[in-house]
PDB file of C-alpha atoms in Angstrom:
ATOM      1  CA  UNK A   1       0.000   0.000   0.000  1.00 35.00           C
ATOM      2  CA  UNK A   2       1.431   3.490  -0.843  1.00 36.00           C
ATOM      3  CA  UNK A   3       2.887   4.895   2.289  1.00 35.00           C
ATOM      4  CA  UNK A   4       2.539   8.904   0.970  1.00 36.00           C
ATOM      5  CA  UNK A   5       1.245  11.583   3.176  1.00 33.00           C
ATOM      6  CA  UNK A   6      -2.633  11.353   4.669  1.00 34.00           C
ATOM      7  CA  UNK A   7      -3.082  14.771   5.294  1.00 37.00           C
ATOM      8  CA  UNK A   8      -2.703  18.531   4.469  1.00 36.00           C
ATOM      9  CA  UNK A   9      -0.755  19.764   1.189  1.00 34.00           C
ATOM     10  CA  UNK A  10       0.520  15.942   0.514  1.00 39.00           C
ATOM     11  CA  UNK A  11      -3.522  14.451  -0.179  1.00 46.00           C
ATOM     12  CA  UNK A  12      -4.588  17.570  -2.448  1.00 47.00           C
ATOM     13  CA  UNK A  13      -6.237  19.328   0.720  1.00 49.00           C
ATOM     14  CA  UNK A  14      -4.340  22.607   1.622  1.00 48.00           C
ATOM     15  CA  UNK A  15      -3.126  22.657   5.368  1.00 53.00           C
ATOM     16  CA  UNK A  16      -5.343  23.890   7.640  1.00 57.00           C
ATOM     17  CA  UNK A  17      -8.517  23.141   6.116  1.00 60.00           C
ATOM     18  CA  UNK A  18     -11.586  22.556   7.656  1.00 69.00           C
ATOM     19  CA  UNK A  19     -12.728  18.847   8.956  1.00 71.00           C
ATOM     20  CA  UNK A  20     -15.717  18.800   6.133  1.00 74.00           C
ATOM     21  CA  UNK A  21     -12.949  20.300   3.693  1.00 80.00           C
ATOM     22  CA  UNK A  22     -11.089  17.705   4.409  1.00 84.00           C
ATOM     23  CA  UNK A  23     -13.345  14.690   4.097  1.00 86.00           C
ATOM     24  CA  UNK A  24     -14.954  15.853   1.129  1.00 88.00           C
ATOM     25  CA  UNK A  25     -11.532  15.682  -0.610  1.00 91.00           C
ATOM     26  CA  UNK A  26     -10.977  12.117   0.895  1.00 94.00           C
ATOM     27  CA  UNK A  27     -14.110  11.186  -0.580  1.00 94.00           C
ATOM     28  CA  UNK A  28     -13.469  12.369  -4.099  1.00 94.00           C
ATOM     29  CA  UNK A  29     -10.357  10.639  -3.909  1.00 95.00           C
ATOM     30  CA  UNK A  30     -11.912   7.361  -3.056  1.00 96.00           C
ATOM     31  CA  UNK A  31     -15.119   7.922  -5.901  1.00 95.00           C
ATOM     32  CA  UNK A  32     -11.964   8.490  -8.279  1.00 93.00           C
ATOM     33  CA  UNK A  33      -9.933   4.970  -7.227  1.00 95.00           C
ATOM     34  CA  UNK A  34     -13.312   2.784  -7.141  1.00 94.00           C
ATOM     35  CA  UNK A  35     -14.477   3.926 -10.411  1.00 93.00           C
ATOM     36  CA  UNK A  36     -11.445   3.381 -12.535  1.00 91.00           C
ATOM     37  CA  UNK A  37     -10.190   0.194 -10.674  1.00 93.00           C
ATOM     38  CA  UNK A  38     -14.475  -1.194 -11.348  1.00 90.00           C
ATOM     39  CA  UNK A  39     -14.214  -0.217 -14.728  1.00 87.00           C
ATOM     40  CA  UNK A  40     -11.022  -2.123 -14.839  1.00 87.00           C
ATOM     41  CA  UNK A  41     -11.668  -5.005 -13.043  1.00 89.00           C
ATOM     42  CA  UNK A  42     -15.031  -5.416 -12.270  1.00 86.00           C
ATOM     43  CA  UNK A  43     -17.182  -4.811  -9.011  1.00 87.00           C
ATOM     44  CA  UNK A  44     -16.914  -8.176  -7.385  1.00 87.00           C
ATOM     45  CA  UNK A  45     -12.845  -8.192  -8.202  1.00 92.00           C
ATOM     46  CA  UNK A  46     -12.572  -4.839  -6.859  1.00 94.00           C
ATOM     47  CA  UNK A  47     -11.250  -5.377  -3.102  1.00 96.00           C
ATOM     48  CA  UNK A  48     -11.456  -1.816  -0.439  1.00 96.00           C
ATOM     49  CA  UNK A  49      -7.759  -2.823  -0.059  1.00 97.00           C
ATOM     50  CA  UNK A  50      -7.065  -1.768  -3.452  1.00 97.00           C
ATOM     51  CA  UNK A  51      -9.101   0.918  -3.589  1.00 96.00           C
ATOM     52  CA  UNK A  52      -7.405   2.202  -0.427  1.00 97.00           C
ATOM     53  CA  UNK A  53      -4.319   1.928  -2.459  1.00 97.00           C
ATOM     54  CA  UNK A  54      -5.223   3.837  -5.279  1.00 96.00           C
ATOM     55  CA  UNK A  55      -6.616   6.717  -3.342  1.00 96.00           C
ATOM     56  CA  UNK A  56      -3.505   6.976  -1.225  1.00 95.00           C
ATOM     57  CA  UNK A  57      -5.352   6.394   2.149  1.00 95.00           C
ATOM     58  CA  UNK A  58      -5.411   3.661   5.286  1.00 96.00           C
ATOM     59  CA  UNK A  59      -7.980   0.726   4.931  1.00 95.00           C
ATOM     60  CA  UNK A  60      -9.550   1.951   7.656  1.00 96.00           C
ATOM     61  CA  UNK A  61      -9.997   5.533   5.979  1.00 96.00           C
ATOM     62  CA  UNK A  62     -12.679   4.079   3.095  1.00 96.00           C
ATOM     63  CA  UNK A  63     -14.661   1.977   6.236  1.00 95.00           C
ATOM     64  CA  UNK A  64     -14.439   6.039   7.980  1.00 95.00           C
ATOM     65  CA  UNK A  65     -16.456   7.321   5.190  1.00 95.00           C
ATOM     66  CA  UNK A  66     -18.432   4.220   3.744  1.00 95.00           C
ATOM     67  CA  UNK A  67     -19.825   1.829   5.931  1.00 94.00           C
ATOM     68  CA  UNK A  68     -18.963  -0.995   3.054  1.00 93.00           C
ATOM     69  CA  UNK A  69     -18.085  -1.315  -0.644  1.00 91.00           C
ATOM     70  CA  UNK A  70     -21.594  -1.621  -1.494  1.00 90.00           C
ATOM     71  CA  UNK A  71     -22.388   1.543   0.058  1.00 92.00           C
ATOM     72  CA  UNK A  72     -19.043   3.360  -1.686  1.00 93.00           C
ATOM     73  CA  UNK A  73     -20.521   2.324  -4.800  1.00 90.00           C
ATOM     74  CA  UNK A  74     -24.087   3.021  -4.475  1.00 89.00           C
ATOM     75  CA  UNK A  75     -22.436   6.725  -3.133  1.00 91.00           C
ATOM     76  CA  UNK A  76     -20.704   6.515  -6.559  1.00 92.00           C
ATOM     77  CA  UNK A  77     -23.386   6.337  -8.745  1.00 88.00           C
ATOM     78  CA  UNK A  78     -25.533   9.000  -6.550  1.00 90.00           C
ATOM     79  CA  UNK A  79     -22.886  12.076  -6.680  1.00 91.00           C
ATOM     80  CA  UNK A  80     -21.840  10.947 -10.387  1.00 90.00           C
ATOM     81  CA  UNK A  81     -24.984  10.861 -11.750  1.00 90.00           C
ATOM     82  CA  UNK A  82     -26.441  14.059  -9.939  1.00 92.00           C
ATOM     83  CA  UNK A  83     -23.156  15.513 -11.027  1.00 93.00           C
ATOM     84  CA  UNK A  84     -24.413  15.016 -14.613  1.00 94.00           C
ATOM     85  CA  UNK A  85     -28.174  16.357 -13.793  1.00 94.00           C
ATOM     86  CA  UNK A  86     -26.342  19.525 -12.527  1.00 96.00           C
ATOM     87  CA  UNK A  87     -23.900  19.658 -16.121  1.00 96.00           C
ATOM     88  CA  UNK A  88     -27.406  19.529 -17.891  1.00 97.00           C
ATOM     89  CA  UNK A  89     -29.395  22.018 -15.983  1.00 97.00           C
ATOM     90  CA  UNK A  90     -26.821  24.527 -15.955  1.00 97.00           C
ATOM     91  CA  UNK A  91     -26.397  24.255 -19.723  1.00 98.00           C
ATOM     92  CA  UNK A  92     -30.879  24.390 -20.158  1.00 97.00           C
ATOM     93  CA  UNK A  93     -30.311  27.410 -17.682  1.00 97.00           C
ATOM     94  CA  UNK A  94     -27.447  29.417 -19.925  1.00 97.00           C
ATOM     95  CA  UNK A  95     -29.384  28.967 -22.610  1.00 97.00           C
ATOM     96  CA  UNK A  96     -32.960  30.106 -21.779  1.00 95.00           C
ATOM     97  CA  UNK A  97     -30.666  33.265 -20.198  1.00 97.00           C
ATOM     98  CA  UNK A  98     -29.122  34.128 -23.856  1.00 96.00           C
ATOM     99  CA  UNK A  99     -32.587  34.134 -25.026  1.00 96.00           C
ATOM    100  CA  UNK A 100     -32.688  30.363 -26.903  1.00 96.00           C
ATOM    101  CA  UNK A 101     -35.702  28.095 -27.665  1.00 94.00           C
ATOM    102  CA  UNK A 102     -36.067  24.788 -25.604  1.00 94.00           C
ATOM    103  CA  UNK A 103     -34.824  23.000 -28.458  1.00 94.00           C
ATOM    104  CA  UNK A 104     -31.705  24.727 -28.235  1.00 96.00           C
ATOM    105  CA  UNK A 105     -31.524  24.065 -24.849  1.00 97.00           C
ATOM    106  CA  UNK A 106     -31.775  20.598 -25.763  1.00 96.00           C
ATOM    107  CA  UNK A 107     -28.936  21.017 -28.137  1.00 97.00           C
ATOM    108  CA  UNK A 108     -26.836  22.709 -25.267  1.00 97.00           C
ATOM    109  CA  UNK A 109     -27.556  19.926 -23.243  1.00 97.00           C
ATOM    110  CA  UNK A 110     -26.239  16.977 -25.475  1.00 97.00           C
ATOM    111  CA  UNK A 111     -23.293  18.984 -25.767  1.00 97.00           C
ATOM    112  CA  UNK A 112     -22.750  19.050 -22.192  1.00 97.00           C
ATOM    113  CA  UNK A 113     -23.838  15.640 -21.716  1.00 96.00           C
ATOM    114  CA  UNK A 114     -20.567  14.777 -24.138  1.00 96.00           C
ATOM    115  CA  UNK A 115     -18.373  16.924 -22.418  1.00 96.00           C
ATOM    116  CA  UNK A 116     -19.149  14.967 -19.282  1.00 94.00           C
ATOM    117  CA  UNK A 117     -18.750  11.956 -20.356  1.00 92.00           C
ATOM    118  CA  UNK A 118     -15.703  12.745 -21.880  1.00 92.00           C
ATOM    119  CA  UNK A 119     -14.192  13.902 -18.487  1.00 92.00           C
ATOM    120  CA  UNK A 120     -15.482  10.662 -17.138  1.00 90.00           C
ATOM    121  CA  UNK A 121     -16.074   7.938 -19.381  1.00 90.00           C
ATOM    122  CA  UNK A 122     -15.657   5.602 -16.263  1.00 89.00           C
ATOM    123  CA  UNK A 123     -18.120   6.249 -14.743  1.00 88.00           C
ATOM    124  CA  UNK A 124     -20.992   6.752 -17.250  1.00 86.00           C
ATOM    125  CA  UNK A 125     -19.507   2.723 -18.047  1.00 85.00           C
ATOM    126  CA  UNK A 126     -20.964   1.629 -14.921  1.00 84.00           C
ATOM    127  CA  UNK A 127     -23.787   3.502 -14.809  1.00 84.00           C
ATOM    128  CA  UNK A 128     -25.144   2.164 -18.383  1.00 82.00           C
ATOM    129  CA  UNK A 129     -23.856  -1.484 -16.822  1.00 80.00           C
ATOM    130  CA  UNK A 130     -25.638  -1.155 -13.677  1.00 79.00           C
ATOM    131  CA  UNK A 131     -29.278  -0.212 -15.882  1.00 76.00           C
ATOM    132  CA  UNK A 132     -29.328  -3.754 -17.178  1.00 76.00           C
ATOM    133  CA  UNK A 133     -28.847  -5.119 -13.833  1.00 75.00           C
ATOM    134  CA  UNK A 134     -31.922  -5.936 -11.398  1.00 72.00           C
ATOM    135  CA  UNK A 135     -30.771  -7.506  -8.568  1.00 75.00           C
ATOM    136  CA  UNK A 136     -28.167  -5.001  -7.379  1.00 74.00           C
ATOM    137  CA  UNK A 137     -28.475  -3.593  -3.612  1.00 75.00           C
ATOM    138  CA  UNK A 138     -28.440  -0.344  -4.590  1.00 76.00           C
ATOM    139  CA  UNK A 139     -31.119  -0.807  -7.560  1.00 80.00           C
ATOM    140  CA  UNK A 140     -33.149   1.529  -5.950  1.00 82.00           C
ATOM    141  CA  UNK A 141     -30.859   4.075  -5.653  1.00 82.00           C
ATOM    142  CA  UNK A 142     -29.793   3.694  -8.888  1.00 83.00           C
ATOM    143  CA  UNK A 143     -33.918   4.364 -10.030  1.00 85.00           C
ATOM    144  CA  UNK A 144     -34.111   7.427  -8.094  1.00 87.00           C
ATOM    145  CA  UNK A 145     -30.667   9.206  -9.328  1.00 86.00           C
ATOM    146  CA  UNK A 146     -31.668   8.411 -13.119  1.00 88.00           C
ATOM    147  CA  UNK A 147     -34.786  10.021 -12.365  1.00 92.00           C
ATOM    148  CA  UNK A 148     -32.707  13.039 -11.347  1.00 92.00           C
ATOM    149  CA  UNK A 149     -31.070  13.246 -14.997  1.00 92.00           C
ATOM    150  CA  UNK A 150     -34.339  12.961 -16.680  1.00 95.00           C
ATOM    151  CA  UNK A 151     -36.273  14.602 -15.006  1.00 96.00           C
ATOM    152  CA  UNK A 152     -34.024  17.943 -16.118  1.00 96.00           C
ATOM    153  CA  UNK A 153     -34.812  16.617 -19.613  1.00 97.00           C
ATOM    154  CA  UNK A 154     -37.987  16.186 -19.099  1.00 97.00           C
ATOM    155  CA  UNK A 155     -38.259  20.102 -17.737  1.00 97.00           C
ATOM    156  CA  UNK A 156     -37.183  21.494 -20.626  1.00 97.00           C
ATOM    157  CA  UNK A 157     -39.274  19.071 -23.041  1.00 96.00           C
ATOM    158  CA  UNK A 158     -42.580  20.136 -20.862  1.00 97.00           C
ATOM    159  CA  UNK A 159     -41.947  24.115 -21.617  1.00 96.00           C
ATOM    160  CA  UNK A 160     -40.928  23.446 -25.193  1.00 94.00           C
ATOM    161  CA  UNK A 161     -44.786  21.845 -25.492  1.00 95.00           C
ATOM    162  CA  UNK A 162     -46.756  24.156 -22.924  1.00 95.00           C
ATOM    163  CA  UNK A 163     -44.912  27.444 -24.949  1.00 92.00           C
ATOM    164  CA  UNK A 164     -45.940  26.089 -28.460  1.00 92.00           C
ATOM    165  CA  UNK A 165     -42.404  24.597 -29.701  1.00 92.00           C
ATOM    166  CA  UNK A 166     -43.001  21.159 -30.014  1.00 92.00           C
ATOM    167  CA  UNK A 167     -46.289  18.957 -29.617  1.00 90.00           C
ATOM    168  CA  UNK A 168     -48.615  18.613 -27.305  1.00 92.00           C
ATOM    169  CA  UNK A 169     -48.876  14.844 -28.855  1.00 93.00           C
ATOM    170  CA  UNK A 170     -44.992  14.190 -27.144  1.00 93.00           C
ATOM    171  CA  UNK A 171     -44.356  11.655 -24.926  1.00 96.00           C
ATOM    172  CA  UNK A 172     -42.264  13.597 -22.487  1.00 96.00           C
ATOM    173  CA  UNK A 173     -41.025  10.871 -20.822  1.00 96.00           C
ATOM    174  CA  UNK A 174     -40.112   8.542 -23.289  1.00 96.00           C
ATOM    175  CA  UNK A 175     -38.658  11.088 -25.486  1.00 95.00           C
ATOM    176  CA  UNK A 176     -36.325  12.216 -22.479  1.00 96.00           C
ATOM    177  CA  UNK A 177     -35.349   8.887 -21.499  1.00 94.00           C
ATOM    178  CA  UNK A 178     -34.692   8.299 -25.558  1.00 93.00           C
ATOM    179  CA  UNK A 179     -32.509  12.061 -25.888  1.00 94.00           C
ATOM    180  CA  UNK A 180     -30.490  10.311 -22.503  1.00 93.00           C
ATOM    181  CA  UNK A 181     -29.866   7.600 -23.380  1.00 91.00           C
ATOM    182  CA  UNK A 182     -28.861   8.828 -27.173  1.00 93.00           C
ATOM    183  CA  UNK A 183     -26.190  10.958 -25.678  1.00 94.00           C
ATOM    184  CA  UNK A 184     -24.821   8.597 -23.116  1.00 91.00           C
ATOM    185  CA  UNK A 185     -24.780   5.461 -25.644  1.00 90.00           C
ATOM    186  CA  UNK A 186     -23.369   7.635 -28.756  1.00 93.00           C
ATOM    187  CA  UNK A 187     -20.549   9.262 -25.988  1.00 92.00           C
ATOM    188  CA  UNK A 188     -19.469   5.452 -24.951  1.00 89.00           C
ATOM    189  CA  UNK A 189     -19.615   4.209 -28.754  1.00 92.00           C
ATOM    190  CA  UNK A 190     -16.865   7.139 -29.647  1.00 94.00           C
ATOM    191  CA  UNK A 191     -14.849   6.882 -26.302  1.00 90.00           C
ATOM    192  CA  UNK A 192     -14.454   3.587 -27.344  1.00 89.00           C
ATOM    193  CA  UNK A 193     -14.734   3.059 -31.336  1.00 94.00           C
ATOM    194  CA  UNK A 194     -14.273   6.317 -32.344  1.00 94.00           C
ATOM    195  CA  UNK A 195     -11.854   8.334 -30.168  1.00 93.00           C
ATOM    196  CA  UNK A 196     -10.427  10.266 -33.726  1.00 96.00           C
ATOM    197  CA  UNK A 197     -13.464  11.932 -33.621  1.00 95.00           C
ATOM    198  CA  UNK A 198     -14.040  15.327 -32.111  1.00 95.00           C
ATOM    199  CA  UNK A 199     -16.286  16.236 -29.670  1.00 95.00           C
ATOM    200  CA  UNK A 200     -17.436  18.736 -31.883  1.00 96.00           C
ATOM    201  CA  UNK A 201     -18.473  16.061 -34.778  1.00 96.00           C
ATOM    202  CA  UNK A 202     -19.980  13.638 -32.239  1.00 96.00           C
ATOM    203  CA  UNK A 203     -22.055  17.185 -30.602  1.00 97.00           C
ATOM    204  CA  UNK A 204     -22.752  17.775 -34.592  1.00 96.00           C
ATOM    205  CA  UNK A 205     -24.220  14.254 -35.628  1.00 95.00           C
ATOM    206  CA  UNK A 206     -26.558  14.073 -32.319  1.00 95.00           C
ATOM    207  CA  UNK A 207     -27.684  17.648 -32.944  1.00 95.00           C
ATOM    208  CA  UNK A 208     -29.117  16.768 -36.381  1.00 93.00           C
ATOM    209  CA  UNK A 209     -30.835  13.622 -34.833  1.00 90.00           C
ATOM    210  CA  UNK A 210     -32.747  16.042 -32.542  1.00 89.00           C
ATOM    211  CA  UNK A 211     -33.768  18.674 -35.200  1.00 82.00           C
ATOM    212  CA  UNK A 212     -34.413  16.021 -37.412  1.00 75.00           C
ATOM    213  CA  UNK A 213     -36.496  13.989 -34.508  1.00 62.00           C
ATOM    214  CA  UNK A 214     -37.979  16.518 -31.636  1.00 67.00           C
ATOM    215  CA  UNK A 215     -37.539  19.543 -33.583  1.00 55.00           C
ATOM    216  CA  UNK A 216     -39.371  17.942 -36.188  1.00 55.00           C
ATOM    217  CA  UNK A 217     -42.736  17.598 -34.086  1.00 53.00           C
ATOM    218  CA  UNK A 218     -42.568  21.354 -33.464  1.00 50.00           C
ATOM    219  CA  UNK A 219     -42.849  22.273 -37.201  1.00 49.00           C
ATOM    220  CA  UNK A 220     -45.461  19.814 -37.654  1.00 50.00           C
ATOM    221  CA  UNK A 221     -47.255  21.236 -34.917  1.00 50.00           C
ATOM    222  CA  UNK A 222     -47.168  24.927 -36.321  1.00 50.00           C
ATOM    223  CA  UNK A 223     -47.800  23.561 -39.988  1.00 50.00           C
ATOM    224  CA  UNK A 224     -51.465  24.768 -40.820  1.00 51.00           C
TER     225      UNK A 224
END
């Protein structure tokens, strides 16, 4: 086990820093370790020794802040996924403040979806893993944070249809889970297939799915 510092400057947290500072840094550290040593390995061949290790802390550190490795991972998933929720809202929110329609809040959204998972590929793995799995612990927790993501989605498609912009015939839910699970499936295919792509032609290619698609119903809807 690395024997480097535990505390102050040495573990990213500058000396003298408060006690909630503090553990909010350890815990970052240890989200960080499980996630890539998971996506490496797998859950079940994922030991708290090792991800101890990774992080640069004491065994006893990860049992300090998570009661067990279940519990560190359903953690995980809960501040990576509202992490994400909070990417998309703020880029709905910029865009409705520049004056843009709720389909190009949409549009801002998929791009910030990408530029998420692009700063942590990791992590959106195990999240699209964990949604074909039923008989996880933390399944429920898992329910309630992707209803977090979509229901920011599903915000933005709800004003688009009460202001006019796109049908009232939309299936709000559907159609957010389907814009979701567009960006997060397209991001993974390019991390993985097509990293020689730029974000900016994988932003380009989804954007003329959701004219083509969502923006589509609006114009039908305002066609006399």
């Amino acid at each position: 086990m690395s024997q480097g510092p535990r505390g102050g400057a040495g573990n990213g947290t500058a000396p003298g820093a408060s006690p909630v500072t503090r553990r909010t840094s350890t815990r970052r550290r240890l989200f960080d370790a499980a996630v890539t040593l998971i996506a490496e390995q797998g859950f079940s061949a994922t030991t708290v020794d090792e991800i101890a290790d990774r992080a640069g802390v004491a065994k006893g550190t990860v049992y300090y802040n998570f009661a067990s490795k279940n519990v560190l991972y359903e953690e995980l998933l809960r501040d990576g996924i509202d992490l994400l929720a909070d990417s998309l809202r703020r880029a709905a929110d910029s865009t409705a403040a520049r004056g843009g329609t709720r389909v190009d809040a949409l549009d801002a959204m998929i791009r910030a979806g990408l530029d998420f998972i692009a700063c942590s590929p990791a992590l959106i793995q195990l999240y699209v893993a964990e949604l074909w799995r039923t008989n996880r612990t933390w399944r429920a927790t898992l329910t309630s944070v992707r209803g977090r993501a979509q229901s920011v989605v599903e915000a933005v498609l709800r004003e688009a249809v009460e202001t006019g912009e796109l049908s009232d015939e939309l299936d709000i839910p559907l159609t957010a889970s389907a814009l979701l699970g567009m960006v997060l499936v397209a991001a993974l295919d390019w991390q993985s297939f097509q990293p020689d792509r730029s974000v900016e032609e994988v932003h380009a290619a989804l954007s003329r799915l959701l004219q083509g698609r969502v923006g589509a119903a609006g114009r039908e809807r305002n066609t006399p």
